[in-house]
Coordinates of C-alpha atoms in Angstrom, one line a residue:
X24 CA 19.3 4.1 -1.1
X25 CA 18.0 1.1 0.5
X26 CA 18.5 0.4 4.4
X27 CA 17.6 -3.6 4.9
X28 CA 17.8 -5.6 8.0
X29 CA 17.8 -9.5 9.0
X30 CA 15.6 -11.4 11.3
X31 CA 15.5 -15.0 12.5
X32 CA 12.4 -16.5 14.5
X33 CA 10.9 -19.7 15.2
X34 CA 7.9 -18.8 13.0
X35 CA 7.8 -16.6 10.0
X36 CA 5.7 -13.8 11.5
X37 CA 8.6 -14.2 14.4
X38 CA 11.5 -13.4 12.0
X39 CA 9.8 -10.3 10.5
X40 CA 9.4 -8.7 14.2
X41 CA 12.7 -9.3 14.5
X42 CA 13.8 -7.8 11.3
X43 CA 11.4 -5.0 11.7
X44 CA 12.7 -4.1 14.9
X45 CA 16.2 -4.2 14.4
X46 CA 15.3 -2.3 11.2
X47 CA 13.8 0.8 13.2
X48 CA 12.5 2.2 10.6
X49 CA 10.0 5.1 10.8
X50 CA 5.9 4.9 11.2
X51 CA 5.6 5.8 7.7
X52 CA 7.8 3.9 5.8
X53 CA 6.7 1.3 3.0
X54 CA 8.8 -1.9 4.9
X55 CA 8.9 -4.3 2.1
X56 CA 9.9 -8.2 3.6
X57 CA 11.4 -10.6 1.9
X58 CA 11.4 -14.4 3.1
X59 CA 14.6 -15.6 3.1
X60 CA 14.2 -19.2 4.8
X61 CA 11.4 -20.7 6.2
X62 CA 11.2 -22.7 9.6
X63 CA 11.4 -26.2 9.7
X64 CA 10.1 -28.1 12.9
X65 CA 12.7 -30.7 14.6
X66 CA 12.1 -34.5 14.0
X67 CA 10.3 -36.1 17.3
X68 CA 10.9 -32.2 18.6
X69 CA 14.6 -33.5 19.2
X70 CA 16.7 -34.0 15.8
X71 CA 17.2 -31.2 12.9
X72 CA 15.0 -28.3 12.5
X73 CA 16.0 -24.5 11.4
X74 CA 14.6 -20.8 12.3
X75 CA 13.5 -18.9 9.8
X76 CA 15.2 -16.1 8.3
X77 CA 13.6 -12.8 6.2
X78 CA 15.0 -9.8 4.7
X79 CA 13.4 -6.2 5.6
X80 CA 14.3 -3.5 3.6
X81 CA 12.7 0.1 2.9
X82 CA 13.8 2.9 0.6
X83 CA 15.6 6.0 2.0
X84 CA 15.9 9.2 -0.4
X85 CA 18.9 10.1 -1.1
X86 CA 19.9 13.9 0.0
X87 CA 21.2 16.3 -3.3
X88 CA 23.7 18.6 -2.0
X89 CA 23.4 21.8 -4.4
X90 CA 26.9 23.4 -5.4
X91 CA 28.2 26.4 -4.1
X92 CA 29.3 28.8 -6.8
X93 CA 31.7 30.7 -3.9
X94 CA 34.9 29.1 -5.5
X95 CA 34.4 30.9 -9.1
X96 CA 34.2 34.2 -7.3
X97 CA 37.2 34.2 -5.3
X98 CA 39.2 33.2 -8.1
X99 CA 38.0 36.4 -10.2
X100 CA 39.3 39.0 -7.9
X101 CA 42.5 40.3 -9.5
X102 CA 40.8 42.7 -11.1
X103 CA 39.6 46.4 -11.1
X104 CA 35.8 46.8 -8.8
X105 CA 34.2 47.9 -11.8
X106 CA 35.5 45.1 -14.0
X107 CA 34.7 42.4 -11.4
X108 CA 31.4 42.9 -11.8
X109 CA 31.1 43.2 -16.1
X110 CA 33.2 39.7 -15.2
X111 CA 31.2 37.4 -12.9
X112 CA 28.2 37.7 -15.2
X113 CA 29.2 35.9 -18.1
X114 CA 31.8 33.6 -15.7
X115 CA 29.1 32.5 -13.4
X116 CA 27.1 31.4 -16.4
X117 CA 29.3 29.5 -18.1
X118 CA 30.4 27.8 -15.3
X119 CA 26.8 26.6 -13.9
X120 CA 26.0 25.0 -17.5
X121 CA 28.4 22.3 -17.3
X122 CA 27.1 21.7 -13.5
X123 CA 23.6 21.3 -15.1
X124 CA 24.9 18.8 -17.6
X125 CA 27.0 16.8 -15.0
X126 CA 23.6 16.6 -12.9
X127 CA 21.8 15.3 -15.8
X128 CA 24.6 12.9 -16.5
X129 CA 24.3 11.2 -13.3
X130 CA 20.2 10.5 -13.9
X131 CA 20.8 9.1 -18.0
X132 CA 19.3 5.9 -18.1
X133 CA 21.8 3.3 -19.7
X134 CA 21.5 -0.6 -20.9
X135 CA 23.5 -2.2 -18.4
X136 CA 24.0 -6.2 -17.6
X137 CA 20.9 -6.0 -15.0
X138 CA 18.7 -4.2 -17.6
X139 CA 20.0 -7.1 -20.5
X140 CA 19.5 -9.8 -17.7
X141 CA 16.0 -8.7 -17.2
X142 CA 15.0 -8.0 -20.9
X143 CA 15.8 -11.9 -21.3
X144 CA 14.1 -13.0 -18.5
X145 CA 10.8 -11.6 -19.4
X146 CA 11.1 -12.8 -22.9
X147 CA 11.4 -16.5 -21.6
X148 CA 8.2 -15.7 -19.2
X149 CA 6.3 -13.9 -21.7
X150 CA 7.0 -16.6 -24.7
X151 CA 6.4 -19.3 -21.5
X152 CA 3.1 -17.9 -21.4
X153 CA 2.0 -18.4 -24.9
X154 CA 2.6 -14.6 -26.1
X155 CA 4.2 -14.1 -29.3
X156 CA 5.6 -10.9 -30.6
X157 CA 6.0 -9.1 -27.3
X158 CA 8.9 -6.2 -27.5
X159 CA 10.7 -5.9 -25.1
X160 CA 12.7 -2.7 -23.9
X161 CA 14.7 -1.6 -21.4
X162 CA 17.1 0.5 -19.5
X163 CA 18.4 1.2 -16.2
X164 CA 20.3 3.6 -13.8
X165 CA 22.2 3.0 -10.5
X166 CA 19.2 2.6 -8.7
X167 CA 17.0 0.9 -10.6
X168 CA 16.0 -1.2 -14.2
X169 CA 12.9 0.0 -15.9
X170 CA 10.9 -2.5 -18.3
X171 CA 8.3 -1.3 -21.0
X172 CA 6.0 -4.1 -22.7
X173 CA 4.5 -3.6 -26.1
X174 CA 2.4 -7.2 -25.9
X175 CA 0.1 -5.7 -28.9
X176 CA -3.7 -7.5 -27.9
X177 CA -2.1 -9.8 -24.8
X178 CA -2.1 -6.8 -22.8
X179 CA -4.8 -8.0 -20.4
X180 CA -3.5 -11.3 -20.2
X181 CA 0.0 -10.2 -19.2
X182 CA -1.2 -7.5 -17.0
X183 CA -4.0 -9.7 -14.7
X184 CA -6.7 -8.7 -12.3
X185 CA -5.2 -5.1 -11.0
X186 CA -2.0 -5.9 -12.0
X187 CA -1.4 -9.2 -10.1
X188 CA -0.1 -11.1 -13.1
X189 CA 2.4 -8.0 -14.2
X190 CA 3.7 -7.6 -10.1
X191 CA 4.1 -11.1 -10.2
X192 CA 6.7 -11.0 -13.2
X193 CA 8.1 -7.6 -12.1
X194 CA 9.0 -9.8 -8.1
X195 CA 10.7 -12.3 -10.2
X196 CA 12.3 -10.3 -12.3
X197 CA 13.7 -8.4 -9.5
X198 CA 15.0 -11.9 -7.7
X199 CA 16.9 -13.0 -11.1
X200 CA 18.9 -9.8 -11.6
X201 CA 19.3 -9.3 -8.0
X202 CA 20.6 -12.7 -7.0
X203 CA 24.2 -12.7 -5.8
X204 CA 24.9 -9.2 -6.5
X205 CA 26.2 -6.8 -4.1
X206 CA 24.3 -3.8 -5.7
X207 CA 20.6 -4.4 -5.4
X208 CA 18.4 -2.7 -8.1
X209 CA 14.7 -2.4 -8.1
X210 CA 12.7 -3.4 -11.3
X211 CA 9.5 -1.5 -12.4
X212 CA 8.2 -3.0 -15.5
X213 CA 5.3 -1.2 -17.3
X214 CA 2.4 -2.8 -19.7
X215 CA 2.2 -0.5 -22.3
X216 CA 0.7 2.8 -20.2
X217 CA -1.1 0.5 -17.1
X218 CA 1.3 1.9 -14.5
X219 CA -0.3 5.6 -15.4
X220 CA -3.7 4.4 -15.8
X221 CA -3.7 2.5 -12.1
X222 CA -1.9 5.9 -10.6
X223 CA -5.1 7.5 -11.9
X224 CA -7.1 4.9 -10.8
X225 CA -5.8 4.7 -6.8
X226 CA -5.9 8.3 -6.6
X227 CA -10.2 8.6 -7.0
X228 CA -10.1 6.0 -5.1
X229 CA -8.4 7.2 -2.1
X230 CA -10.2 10.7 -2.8
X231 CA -14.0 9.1 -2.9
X232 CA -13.2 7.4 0.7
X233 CA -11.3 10.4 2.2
X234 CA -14.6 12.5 1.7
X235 CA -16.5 9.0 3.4
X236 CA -14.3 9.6 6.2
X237 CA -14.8 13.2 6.8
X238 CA -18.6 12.6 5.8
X239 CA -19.5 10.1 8.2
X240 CA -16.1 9.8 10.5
X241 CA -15.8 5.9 10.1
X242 CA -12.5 4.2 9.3
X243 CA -12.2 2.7 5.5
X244 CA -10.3 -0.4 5.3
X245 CA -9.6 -1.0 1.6
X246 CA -8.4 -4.1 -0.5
X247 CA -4.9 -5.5 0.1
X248 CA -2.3 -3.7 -2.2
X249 CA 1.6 -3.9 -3.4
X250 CA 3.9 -1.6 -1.8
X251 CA 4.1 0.9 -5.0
X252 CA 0.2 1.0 -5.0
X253 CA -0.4 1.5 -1.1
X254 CA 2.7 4.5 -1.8
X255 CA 0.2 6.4 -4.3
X256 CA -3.0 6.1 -1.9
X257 CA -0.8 7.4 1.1
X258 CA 0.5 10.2 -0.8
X259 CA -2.9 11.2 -1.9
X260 CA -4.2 11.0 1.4
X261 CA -1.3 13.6 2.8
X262 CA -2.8 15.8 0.0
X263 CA -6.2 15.8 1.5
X264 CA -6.8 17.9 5.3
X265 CA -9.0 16.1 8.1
X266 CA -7.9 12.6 7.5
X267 CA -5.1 10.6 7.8
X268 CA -3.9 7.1 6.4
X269 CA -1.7 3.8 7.8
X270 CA -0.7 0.1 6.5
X271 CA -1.6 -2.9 8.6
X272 CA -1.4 -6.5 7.4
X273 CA 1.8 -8.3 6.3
X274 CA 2.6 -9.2 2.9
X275 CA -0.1 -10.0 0.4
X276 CA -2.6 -9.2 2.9
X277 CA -0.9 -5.5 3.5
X278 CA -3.6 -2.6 2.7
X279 CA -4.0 0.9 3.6
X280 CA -6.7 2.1 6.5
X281 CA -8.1 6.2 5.8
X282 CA -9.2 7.3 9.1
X283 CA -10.4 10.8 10.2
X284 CA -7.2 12.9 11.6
X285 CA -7.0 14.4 15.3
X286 CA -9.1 17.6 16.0
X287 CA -11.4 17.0 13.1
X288 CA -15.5 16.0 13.4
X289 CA -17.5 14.0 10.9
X290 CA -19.9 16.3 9.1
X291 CA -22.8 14.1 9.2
X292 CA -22.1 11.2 11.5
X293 CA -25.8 10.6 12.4
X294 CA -26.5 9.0 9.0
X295 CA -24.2 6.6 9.1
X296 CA -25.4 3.1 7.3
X297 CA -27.6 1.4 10.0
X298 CA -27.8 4.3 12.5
X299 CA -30.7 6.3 11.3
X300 CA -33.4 6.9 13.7
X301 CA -32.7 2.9 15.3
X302 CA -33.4 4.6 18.8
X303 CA -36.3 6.5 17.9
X304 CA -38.4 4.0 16.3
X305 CA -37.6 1.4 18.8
X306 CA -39.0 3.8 21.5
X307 CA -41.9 4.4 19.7
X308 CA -42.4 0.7 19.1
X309 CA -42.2 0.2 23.0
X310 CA -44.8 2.9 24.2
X311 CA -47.2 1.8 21.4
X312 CA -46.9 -2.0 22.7
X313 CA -47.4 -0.7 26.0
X314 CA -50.7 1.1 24.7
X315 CA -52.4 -1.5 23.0
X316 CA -51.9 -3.9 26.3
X317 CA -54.5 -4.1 28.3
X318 CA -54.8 -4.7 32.1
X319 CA -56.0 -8.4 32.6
X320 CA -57.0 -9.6 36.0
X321 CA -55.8 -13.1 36.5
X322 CA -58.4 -15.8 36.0
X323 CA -58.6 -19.5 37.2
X324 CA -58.7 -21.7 35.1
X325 CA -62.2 -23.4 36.9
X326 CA -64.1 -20.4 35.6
X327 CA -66.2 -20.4 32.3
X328 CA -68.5 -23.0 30.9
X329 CA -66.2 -24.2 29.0
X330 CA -63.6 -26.0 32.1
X331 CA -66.4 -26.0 34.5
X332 CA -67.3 -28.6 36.5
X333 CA -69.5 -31.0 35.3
X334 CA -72.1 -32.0 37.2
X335 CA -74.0 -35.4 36.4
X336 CA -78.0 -35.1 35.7
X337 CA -80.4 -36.5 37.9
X338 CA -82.3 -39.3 36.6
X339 CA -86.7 -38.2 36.3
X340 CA -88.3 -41.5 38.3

């Protein structure tokens, strides 16, 4: 389920605190914005102008009630006590397949007119691009549309530097199928098996400066990141004790920040880059200046042959 919220502002970063505040959403949560409008100043600062407007949204899982199998038994009662028992056994597990199957049901992945709608669009991109004899495939359920390239040896050029070019299609994507519907859908679209490979990827990553942190108990601020990316490093991080992980940033330039957690001590913190020994060595420095400087008593400048006065010579009659 998605829970969005609208802001207006005389700036862009304006509109956002408005959305995120009348958004409330939690500390945690991966706030996605969405610029609806951007502000236009007034001619002469008197004539026209307009605020601007954005769109804040974050995901909210949705709750699974699990069924309660006390109906079934009350309807079984009519019986003898040693009977109702040789009964409920087979009963209660016929009657909790179908349950199963209904569950399943609800999860099936279909091809819907979002999934066909975003199937053609990234055809026209892809074929835009210059790639020939991409397939295309796709399906979708009431959440979301999933996308699976097969772009044969293009797969770098569709995909980008870490996935920029691919999260640039998959944000457009999501705008086409998306645009004056009442349902919203997300759009994941995978590059053959990218999405698994990046997962992998984040994952050392936010493991190998977790046990920085820990070592040496400074911050790590890493490289700006998309919502589903910053997601996998947080999640990792919950995984690991003695540090913790938030976002700051907006937009592109969101990315994740591991810090050491409450209650927990670096393990080495004295050889931190640029720390070791700096105090020592400039002590040592000072006394050995102090050493090799010896005592002077001041002198005048008149002293010495060399700025002496000069005296004239007599002239032998």
């Amino acid at each position: 389920m998605i829970k969005e919220a609208f802001g207006k502002g005389a700036t862009t970063e304006a509109a956002i605190e408005a959305a995120k505040s009348e958004l409330g959403a939690p500390w945690d949560a991966d706030v996605q914005i969405e610029v609806l409008k951007t502000a236009k100043k007034k001619t002469l600062g008197l004539f026209g102008g307009s605020l601007a407007e954005v769109r804040a949204y974050y995901e909210v899982p949705d709750e699974v009630k699990k069924p309660e199998p006390k109906p079934t038994v009350k309807n079984q009662k009519p019986a003898k006590p040693e009977k109702k028992a040789e009964a409920k056994k087979p009963e209660a597990k016929k009657e909790a397949a179908p349950k199963k199957q209904e569950a399943v049901k609800e999860t099936e992945k279909t091809v819907g007119d979002a999934s066909k709608a975003a199937e053609a669009y990234i055809k026209a991109v892809l074929e835009g691009m210059g790639v020939k004899d991409a397939e295309v495939t796709s399906c979708e359920d009431d959440e979301s549309v999933y996308v699976q390239l097969d772009c044969g040896n293009d797969y770098g050029y569709v995909i980008g530097r870490r996935g920029e070019t691919l999260d640039a299609i998959q944000y457009l994507t999501r705008l086409v199928i998306n645009k004056g519907k009442d349902n919203y859908k997300r759009v994941s679209i995978n590059a053959g098996n990218y999405r698994e490979k990046r997962e992998v990827t984040l994952r050392e990553l936010a493991k190998k400066n977790a046990a920085r942190v820990k070592k040496y108990g400074r911050n790590v601020c890493l490289d700006p990141m998309n919502p589903y990316e910053r997601r996998i490093i947080h999640t990792t991080i919950q995984e690991i004790e003695g540090v913790d992980s938030h976002s700051i940033g907006s937009e592109s330039d969101r990315r994740v920040v591991i810090t050491l957690a409450e209650g927990f001590k670096a393990t080495n913190p004295s050889n931190g880059r640029g720390r070791r020994g700096d105090y020592r060595r400039h002590d040592n420095r000072s006394q050995s200046r102090e050493q090799q400087a010896p005592a002077r008593a001041p002198r005048s400048d008149l002293e010495g042959s060399l700025y002496g006065k000069i005296e004239p010579k007599a002239k032998e009659e």
